[in-house]
mmCIF file of C-alpha atoms and ligand atoms in Angstrom:
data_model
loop_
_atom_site.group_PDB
_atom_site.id
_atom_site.type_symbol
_atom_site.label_atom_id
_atom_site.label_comp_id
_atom_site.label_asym_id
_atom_site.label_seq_id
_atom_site.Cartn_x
_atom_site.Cartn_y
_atom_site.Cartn_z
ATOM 1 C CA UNK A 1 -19.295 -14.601 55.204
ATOM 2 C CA UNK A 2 -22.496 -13.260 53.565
ATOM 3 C CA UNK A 3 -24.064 -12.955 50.371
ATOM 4 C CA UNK A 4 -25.817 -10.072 50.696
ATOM 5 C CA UNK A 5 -26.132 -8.762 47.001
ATOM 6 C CA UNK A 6 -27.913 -4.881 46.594
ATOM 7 C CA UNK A 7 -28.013 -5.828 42.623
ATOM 8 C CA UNK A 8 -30.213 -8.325 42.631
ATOM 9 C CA UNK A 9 -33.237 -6.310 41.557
ATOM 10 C CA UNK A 10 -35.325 -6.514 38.719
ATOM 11 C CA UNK A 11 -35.348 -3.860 36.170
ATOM 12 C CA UNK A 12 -38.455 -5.470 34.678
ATOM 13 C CA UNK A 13 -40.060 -7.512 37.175
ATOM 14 C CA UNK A 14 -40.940 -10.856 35.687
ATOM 15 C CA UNK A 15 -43.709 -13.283 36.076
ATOM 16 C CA UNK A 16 -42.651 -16.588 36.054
ATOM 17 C CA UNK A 17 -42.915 -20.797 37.658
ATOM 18 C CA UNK A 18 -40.543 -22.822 39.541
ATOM 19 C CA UNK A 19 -40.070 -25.986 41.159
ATOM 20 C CA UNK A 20 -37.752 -28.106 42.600
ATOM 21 C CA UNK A 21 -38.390 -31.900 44.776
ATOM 22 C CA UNK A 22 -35.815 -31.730 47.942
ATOM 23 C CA UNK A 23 -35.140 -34.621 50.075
ATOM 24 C CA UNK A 24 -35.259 -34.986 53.888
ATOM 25 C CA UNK A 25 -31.668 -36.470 55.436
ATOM 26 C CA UNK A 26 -31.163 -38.440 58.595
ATOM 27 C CA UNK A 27 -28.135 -37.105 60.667
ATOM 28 C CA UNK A 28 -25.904 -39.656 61.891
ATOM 29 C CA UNK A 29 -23.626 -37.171 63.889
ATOM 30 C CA UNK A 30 -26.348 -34.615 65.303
ATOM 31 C CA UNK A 31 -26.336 -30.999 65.006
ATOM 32 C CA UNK A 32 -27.573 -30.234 68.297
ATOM 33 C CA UNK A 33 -26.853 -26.039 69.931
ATOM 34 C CA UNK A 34 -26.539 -23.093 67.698
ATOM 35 C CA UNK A 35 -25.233 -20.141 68.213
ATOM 36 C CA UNK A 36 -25.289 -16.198 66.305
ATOM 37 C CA UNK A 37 -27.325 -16.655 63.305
ATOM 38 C CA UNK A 38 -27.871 -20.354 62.752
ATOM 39 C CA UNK A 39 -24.086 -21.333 63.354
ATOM 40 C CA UNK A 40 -23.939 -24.689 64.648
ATOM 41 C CA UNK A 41 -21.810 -25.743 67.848
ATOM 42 C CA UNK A 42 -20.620 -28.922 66.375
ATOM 43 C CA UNK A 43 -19.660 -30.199 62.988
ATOM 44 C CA UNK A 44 -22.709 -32.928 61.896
ATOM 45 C CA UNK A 45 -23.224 -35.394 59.085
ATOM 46 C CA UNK A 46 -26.512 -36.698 57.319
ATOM 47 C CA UNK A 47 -27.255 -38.722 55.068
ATOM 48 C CA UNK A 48 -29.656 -37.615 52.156
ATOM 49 C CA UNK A 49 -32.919 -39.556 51.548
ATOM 50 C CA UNK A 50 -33.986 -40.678 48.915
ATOM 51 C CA UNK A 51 -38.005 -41.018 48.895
ATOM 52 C CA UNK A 52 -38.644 -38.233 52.118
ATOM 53 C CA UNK A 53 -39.177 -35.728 50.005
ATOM 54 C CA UNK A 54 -40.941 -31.885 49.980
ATOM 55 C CA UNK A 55 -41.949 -31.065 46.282
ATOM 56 C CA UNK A 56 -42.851 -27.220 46.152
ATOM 57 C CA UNK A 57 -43.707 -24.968 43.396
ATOM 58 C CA UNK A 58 -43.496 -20.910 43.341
ATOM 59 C CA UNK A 59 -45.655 -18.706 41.075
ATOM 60 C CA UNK A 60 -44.328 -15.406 41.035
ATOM 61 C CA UNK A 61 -46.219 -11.801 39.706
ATOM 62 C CA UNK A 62 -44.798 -8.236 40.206
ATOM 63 C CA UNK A 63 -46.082 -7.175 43.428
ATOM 64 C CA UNK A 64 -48.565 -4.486 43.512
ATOM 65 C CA UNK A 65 -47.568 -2.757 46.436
ATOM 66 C CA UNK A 66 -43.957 -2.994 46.737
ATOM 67 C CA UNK A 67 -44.154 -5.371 49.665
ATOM 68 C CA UNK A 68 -44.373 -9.283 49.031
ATOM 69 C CA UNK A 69 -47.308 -10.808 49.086
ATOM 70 C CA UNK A 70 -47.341 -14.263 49.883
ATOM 71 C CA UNK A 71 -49.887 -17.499 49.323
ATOM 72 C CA UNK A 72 -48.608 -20.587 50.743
ATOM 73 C CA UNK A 73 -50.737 -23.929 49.663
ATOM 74 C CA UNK A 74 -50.323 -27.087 51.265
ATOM 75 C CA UNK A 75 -51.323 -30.287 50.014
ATOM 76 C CA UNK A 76 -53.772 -27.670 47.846
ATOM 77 C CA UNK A 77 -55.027 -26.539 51.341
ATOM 78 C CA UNK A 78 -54.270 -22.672 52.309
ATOM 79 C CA UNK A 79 -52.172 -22.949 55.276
ATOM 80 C CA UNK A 80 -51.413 -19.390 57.421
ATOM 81 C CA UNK A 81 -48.617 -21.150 59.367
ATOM 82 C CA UNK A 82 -46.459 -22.137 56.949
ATOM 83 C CA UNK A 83 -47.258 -18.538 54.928
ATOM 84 C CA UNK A 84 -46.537 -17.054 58.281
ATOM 85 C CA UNK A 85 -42.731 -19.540 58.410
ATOM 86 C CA UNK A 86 -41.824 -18.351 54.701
ATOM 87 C CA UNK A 87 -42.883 -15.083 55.553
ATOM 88 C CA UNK A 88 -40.262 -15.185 58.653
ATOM 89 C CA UNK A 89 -37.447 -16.824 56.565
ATOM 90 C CA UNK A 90 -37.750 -14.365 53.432
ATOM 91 C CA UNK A 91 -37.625 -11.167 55.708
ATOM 92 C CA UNK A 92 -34.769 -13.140 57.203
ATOM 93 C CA UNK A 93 -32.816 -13.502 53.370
ATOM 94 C CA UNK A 94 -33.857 -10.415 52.037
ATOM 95 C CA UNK A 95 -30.898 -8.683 51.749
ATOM 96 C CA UNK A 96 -29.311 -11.644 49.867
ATOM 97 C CA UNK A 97 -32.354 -11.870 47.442
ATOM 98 C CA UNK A 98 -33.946 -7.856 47.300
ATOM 99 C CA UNK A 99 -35.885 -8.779 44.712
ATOM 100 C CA UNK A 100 -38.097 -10.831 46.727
ATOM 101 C CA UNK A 101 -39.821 -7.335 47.722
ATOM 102 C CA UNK A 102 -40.543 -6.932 43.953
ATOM 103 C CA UNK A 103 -42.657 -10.143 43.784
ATOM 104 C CA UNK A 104 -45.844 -11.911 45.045
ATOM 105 C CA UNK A 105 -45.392 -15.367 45.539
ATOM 106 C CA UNK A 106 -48.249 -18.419 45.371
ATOM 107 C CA UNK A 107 -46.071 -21.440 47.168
ATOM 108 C CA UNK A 108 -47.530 -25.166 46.267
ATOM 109 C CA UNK A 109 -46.153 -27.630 48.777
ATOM 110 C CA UNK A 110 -46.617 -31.010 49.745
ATOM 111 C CA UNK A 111 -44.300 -33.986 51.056
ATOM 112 C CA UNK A 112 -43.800 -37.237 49.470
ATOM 113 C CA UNK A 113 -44.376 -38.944 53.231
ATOM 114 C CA UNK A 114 -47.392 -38.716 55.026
ATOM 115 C CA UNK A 115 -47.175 -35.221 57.009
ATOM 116 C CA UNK A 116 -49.353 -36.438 60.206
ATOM 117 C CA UNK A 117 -45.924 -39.069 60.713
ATOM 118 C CA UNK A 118 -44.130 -36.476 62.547
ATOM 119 C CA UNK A 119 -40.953 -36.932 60.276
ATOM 120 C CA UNK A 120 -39.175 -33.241 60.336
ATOM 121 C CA UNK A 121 -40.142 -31.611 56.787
ATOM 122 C CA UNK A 122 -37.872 -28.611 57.535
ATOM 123 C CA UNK A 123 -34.773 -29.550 55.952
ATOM 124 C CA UNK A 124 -36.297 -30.407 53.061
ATOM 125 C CA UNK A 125 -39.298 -27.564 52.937
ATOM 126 C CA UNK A 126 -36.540 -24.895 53.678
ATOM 127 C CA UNK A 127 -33.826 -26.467 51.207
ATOM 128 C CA UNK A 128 -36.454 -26.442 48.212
ATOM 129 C CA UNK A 129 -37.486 -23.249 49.147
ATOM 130 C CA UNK A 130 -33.383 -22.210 49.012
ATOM 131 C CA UNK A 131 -33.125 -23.642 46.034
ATOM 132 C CA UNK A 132 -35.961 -21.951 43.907
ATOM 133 C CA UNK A 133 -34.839 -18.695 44.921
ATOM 134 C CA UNK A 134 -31.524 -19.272 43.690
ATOM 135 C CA UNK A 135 -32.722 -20.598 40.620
ATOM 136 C CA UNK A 136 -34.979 -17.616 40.019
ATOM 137 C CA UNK A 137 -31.435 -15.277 40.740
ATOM 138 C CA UNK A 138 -30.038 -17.898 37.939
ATOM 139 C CA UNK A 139 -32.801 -17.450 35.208
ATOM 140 C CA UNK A 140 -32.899 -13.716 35.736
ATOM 141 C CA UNK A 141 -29.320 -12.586 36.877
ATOM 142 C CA UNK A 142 -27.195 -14.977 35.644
ATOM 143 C CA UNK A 143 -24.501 -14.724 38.363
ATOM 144 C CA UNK A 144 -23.668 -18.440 39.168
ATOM 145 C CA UNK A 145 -20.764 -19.506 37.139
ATOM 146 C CA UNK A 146 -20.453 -22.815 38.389
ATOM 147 C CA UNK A 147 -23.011 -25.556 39.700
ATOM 148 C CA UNK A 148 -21.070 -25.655 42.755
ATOM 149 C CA UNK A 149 -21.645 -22.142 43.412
ATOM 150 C CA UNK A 150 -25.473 -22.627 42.647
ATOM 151 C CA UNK A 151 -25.553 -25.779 45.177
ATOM 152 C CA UNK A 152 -23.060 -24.130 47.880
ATOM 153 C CA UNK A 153 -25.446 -20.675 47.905
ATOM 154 C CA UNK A 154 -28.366 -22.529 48.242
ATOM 155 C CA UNK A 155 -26.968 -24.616 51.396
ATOM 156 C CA UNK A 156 -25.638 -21.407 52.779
ATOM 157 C CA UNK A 157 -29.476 -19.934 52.653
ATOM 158 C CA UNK A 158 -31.133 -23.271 53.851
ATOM 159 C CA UNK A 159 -29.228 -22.822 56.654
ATOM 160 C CA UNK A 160 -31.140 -19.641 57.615
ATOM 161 C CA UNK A 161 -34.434 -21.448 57.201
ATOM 162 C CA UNK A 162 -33.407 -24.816 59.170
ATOM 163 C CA UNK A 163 -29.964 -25.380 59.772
ATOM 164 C CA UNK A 164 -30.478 -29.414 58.802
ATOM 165 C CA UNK A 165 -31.831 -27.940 55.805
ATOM 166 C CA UNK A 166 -28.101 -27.163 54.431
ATOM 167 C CA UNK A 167 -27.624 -30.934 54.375
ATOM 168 C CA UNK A 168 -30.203 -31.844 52.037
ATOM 169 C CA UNK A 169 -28.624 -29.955 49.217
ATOM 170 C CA UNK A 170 -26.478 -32.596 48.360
ATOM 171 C CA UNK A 171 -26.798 -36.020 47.827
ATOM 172 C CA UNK A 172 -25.866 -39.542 49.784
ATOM 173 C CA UNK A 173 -24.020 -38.266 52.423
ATOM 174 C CA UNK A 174 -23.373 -34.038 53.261
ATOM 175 C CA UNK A 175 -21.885 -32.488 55.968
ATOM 176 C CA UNK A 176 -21.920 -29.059 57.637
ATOM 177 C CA UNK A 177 -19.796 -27.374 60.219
ATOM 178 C CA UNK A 178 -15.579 -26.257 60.449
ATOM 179 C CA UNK A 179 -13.915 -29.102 60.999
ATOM 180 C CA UNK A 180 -9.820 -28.950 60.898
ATOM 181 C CA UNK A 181 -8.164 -31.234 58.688
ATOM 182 C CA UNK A 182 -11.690 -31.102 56.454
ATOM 183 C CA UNK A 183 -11.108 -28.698 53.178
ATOM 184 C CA UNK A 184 -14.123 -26.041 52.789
ATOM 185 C CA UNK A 185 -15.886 -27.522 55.632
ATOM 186 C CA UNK A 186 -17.469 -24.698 56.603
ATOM 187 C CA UNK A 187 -20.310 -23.665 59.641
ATOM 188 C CA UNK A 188 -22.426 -21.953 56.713
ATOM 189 C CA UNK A 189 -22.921 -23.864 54.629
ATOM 190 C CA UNK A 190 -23.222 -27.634 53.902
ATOM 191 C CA UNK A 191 -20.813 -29.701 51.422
ATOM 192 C CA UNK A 192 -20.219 -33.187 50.371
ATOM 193 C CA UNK A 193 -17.946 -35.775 50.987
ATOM 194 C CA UNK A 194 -14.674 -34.864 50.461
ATOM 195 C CA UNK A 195 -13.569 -38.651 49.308
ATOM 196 C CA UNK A 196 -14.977 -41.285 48.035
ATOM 197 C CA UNK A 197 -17.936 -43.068 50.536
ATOM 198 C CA UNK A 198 -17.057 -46.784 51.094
ATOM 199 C CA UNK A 199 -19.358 -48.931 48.534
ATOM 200 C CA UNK A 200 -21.220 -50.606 51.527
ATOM 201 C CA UNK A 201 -22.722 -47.339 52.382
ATOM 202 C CA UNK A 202 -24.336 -47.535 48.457
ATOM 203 C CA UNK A 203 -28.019 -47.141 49.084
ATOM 204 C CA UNK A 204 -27.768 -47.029 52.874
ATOM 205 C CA UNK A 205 -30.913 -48.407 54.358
ATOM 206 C CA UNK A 206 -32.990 -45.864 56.437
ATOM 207 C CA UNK A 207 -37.211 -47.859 57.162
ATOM 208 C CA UNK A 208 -38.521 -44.874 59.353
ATOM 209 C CA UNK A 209 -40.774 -46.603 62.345
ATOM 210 C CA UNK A 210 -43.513 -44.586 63.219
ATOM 211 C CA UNK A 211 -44.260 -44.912 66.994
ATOM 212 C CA UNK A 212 -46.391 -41.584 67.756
ATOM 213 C CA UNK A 213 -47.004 -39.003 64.855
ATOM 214 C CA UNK A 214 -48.183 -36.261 66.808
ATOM 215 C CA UNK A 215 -46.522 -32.969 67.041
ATOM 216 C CA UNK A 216 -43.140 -32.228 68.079
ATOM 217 C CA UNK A 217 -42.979 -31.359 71.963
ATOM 218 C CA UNK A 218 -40.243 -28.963 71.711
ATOM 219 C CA UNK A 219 -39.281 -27.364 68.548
ATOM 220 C CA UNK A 220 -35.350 -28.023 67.321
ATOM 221 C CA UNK A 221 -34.844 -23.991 67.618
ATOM 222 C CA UNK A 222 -36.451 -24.477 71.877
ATOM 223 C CA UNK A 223 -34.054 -27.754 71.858
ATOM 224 C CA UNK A 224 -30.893 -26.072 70.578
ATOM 225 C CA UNK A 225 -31.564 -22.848 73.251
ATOM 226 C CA UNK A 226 -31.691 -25.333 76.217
ATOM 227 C CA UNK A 227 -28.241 -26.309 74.847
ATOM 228 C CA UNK A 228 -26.966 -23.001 76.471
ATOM 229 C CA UNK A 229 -27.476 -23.949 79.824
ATOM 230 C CA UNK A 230 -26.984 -27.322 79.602
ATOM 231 C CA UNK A 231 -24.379 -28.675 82.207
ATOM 232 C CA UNK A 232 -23.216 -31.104 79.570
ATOM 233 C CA UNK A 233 -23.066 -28.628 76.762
ATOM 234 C CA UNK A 234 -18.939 -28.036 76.237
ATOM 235 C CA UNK A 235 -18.323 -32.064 76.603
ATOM 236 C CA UNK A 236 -21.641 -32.796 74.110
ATOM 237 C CA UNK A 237 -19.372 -31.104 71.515
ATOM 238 C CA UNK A 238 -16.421 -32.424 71.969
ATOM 239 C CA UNK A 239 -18.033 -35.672 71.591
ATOM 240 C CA UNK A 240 -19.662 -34.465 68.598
ATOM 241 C CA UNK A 241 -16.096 -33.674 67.365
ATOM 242 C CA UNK A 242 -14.861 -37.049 67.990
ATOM 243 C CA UNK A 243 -17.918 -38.940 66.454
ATOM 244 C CA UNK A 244 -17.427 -36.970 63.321
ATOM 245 C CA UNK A 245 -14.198 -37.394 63.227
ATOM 246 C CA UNK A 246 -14.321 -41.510 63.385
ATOM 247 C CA UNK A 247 -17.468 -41.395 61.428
ATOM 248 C CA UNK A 248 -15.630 -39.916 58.410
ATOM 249 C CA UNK A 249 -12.446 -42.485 58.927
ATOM 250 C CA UNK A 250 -15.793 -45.383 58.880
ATOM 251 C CA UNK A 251 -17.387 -43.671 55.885
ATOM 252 C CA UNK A 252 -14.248 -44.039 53.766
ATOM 253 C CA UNK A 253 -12.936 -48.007 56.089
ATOM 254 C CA UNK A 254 -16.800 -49.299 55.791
ATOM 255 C CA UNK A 255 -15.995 -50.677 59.488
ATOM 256 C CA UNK A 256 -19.942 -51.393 60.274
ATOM 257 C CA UNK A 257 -19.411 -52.121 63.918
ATOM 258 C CA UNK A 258 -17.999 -48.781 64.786
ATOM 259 C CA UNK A 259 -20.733 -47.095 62.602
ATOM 260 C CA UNK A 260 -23.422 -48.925 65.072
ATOM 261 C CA UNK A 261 -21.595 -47.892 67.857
ATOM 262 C CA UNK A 262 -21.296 -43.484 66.524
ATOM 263 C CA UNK A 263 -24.771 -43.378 65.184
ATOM 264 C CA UNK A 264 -26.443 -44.674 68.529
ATOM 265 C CA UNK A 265 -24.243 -43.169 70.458
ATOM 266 C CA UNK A 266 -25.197 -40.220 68.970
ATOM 267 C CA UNK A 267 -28.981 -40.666 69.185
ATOM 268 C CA UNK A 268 -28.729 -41.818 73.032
ATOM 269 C CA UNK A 269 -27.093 -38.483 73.470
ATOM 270 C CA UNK A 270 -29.224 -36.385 71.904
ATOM 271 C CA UNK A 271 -32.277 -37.749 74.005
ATOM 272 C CA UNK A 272 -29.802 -37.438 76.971
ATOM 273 C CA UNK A 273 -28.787 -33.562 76.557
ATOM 274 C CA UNK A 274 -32.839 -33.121 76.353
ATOM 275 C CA UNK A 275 -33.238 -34.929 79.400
ATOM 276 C CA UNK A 276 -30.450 -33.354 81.233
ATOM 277 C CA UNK A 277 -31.989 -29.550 80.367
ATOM 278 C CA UNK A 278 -33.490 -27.415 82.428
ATOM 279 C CA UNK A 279 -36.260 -28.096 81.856
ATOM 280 C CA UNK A 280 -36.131 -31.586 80.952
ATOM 281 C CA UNK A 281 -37.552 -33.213 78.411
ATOM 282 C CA UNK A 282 -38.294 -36.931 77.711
ATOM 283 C CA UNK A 283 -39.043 -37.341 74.187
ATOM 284 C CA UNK A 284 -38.916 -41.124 74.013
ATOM 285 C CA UNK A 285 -41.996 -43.465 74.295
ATOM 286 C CA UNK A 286 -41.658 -46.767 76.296
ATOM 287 C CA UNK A 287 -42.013 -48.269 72.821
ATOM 288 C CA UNK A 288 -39.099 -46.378 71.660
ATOM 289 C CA UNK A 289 -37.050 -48.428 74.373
ATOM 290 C CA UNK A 290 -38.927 -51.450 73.392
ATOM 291 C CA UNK A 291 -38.270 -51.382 69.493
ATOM 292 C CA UNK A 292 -34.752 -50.367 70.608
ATOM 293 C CA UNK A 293 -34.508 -53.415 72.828
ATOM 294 C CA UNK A 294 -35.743 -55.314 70.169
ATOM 295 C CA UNK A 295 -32.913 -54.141 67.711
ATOM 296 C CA UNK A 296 -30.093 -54.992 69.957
ATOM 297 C CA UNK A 297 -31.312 -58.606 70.352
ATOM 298 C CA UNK A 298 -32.058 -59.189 66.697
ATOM 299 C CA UNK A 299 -28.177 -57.459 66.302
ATOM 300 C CA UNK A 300 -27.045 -59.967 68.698
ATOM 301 C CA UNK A 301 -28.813 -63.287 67.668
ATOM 302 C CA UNK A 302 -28.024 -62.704 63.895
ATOM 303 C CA UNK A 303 -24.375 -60.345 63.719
ATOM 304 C CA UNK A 304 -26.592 -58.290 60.969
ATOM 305 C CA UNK A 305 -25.101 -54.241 61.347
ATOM 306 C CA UNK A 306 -28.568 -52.879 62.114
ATOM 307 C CA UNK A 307 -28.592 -50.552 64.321
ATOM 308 C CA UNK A 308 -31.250 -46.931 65.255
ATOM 309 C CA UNK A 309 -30.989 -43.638 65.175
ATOM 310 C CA UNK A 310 -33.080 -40.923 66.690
ATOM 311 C CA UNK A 311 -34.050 -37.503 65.709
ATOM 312 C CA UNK A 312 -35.510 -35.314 68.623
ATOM 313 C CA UNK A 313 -38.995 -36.992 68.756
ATOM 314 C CA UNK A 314 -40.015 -40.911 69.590
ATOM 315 C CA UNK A 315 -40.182 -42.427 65.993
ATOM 316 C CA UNK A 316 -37.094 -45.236 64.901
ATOM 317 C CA UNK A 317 -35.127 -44.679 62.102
ATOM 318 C CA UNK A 318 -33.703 -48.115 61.401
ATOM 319 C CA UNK A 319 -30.242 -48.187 59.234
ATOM 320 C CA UNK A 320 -28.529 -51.098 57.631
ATOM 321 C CA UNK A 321 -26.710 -52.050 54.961
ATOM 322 C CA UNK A 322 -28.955 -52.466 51.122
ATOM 323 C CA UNK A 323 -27.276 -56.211 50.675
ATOM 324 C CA UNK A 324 -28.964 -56.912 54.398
ATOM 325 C CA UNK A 325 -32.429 -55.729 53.415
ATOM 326 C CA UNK A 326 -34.234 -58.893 52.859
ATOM 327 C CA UNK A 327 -33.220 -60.009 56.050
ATOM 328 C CA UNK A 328 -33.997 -56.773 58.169
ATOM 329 C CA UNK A 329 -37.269 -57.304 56.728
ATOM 330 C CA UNK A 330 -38.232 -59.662 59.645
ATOM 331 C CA UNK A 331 -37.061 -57.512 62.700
ATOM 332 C CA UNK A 332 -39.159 -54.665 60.836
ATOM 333 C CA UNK A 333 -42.004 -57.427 60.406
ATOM 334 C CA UNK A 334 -41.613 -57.549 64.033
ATOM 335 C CA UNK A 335 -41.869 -54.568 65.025
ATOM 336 C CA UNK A 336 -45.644 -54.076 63.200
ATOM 337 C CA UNK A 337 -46.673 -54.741 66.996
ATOM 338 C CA UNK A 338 -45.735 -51.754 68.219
ATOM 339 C CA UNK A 339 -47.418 -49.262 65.879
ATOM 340 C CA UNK A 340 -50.263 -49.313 63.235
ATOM 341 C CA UNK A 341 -48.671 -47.253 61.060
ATOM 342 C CA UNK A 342 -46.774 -48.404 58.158
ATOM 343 C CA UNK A 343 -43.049 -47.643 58.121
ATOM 344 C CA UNK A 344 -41.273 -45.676 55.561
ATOM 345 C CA UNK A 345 -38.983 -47.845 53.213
ATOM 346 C CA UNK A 346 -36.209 -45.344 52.622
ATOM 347 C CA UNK A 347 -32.572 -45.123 51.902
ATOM 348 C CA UNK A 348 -29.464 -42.925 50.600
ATOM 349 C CA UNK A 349 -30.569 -40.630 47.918
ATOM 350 C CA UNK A 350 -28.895 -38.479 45.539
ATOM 351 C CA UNK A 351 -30.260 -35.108 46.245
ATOM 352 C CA UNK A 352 -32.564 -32.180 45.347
ATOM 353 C CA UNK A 353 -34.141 -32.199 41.578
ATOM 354 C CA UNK A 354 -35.419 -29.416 39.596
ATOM 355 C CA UNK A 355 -38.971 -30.310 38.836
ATOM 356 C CA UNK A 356 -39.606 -29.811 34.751
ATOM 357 C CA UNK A 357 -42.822 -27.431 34.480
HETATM 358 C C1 DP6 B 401 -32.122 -33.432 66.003
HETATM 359 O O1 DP6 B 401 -32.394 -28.127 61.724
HETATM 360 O O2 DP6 B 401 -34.609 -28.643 62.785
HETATM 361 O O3 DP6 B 401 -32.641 -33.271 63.693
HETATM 362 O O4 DP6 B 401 -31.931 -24.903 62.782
HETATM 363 O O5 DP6 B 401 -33.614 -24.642 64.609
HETATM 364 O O6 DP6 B 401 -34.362 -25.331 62.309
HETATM 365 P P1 DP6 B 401 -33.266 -25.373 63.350
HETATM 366 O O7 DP6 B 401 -33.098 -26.884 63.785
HETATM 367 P P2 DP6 B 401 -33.198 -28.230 62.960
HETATM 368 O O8 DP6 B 401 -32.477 -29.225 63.986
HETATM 369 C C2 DP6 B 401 -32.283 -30.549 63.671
HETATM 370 C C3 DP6 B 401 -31.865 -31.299 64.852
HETATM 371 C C4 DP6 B 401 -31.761 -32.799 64.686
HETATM 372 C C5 DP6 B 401 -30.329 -33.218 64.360
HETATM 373 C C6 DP6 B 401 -29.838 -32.973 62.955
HETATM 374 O O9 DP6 B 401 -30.618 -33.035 61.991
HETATM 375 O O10 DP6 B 401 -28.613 -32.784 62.837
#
């Protein structure tokens, strides 16, 4: 599947503004190898948040010299590294959008969470990014005829930028990779639900513990190549297989206990195909175990469904229930001993918003 598109060039080249906010999301089932061109190895699910968000803003001239020309401004600051990223990830799309060789872009960027936290901004940097570009082929070439084809070409080139980045498209809970038995599930691009989520997932709780907010160790794209070789690998996915496919019977069942039991499984097992790579990684801090520890005694002592998930760094991500969230606010009153930073409050969201210039 592609969408490369040779007409989508600008007889008059335009000047124009765009903007759109686009959330982060917190994978429950973990995308974790890729293969080809950003095709994942497993099916995963997310779910959308709802205050983690990347606001960005393009300004776009006719380009001078028939090559793009490209500003990227974060938090107002010129940053090189992220011009440098865009610059990657439009060569990357350009035969889908040509007419980004007829423009100069200025890119305004900045997140909604503190950027020093070392939260992942690429799924939601890369989806906003997806999603202006498709909205300038919407003002200009009117080709979508539907919203859904808007939303499902805009996952489809997120996915080139970050592959979690397809997720964020869509709101409370998305999901991305072929998975029999799922209609249009698809390993390019992202989709929703295909049935209604259970009402206890409303608002799903997600308070973000902050245990070390310095830079990644190994990037996702280093951590999905070790995948490869990993002696694990071809089991890790059928496991991924199976977790998605009871996570989607819990999702529509509300069963809590067997959520607790996918979404840490899954986390454990992303730290454990990192440690089991060659070479291995441990991307944990004691006081990951600690606040973990922590979790399963407050689980224990008061039968509350909280339970943790991990991304591929050291920092918590603490989910339970909305009606719990007065009570979780103790264990997370708890845990202020193990970090000074604040944690983020967050939970399900509905998704990426066009921002009214
Ligand atoms: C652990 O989407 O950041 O967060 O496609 O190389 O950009 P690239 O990887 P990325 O990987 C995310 C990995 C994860 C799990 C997940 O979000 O599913």
């Amino acid at each position: 599947m592609n969408y490369n598109n040779p007409n989508l060039i600008f007889t008059t080249v335009p000047s124009g503004k765009t903007g759109w906010n686009s959330p982060s999301n917190i994978a429950i089932v973990k995308y974790w190898g890729k293969k080809g061109i950003q095709i994942p190895s497993n099916p995963s699910l997310s779910f959308t948040l709802n205050k983690s968000m990347t606001e960005t803003t393009v300004e776009f001239i006719p380009t001078s010299n028939n090559s793009n020309n490209l500003e990227f401004y974060f938090d107002g600051i010129k940053n090189t590294k992220f011009a440098e990223k865009t610059s990657t990830f439009f060569n990357r799309i350009i035969d889908i959008f040509p007419f980004i060789n007829q423009l100069d872009f200025k890119i305004f960027s900045k997140n909604t969470f503190p950027h020093s936290t070392g939260i992942a901004s690429s799924a939601s940097g890369m989806s906003a990014l997806a999603l202006i570009l498709c909205d300038i082929e919407n003002q200009f070439f009117n080709t979508f005829k539907t919203k859904e084809e808007f939303y499902k070409k805009a996952s489809f080139v997120a996915r080139l930028g970050s592959g979690s980045a397809c997720r964020s498209i869509y709101g409370n809970a998305s999901l991305w990779g072929h998975f029999d038995g799922i209609n249009n599930s698809s390993d390019f691009y992202a989709s929703e639900l295909p049935f209604e989520i259970n009402p206890i997932f409303k608002n799903y709780r997600d308070t973000i513990i902050i245990l070390d907010s310095s830079e990644k160790k190994v990037s996702s794209t280093a951590g999905h190549n070790l995948m490869n070789n990993n002696p694990f690998g071809q089991s890790r996915i059928s496991q991924a297989k199976n977790n998605f496919k009871d996570l989607i019977n819990v999702l529509k069942s509300g069963d809590l206990d067997y959520f607790v039991r996918i979404a840490e499984n899954e986390a454990l097992t992303l730290h454990a195909m990192m440690m089991t790579s060659k070479p291995s990684f441990i991307l944990m801090k004691p006081n990951t175990i600690s606040v973990i520890e922590r979790i399963w005694e407050y689980r224990k002592e008061t039968n509350i469904p909280v339970c943790f998930t991990l991304d591929a760094g050291p920092n918590i991500h603490l989910l339970y229930p909305h009606e719990n969230r007065n009570n979780v606010g103790e264990l997370i009153e708890s845990l202020s001993s193990f970090t000074t930073e604040q944690p983020i409050m967050d939970y399900m969201g509905d998704g990426p918003e066009k921002i009214n210039l």
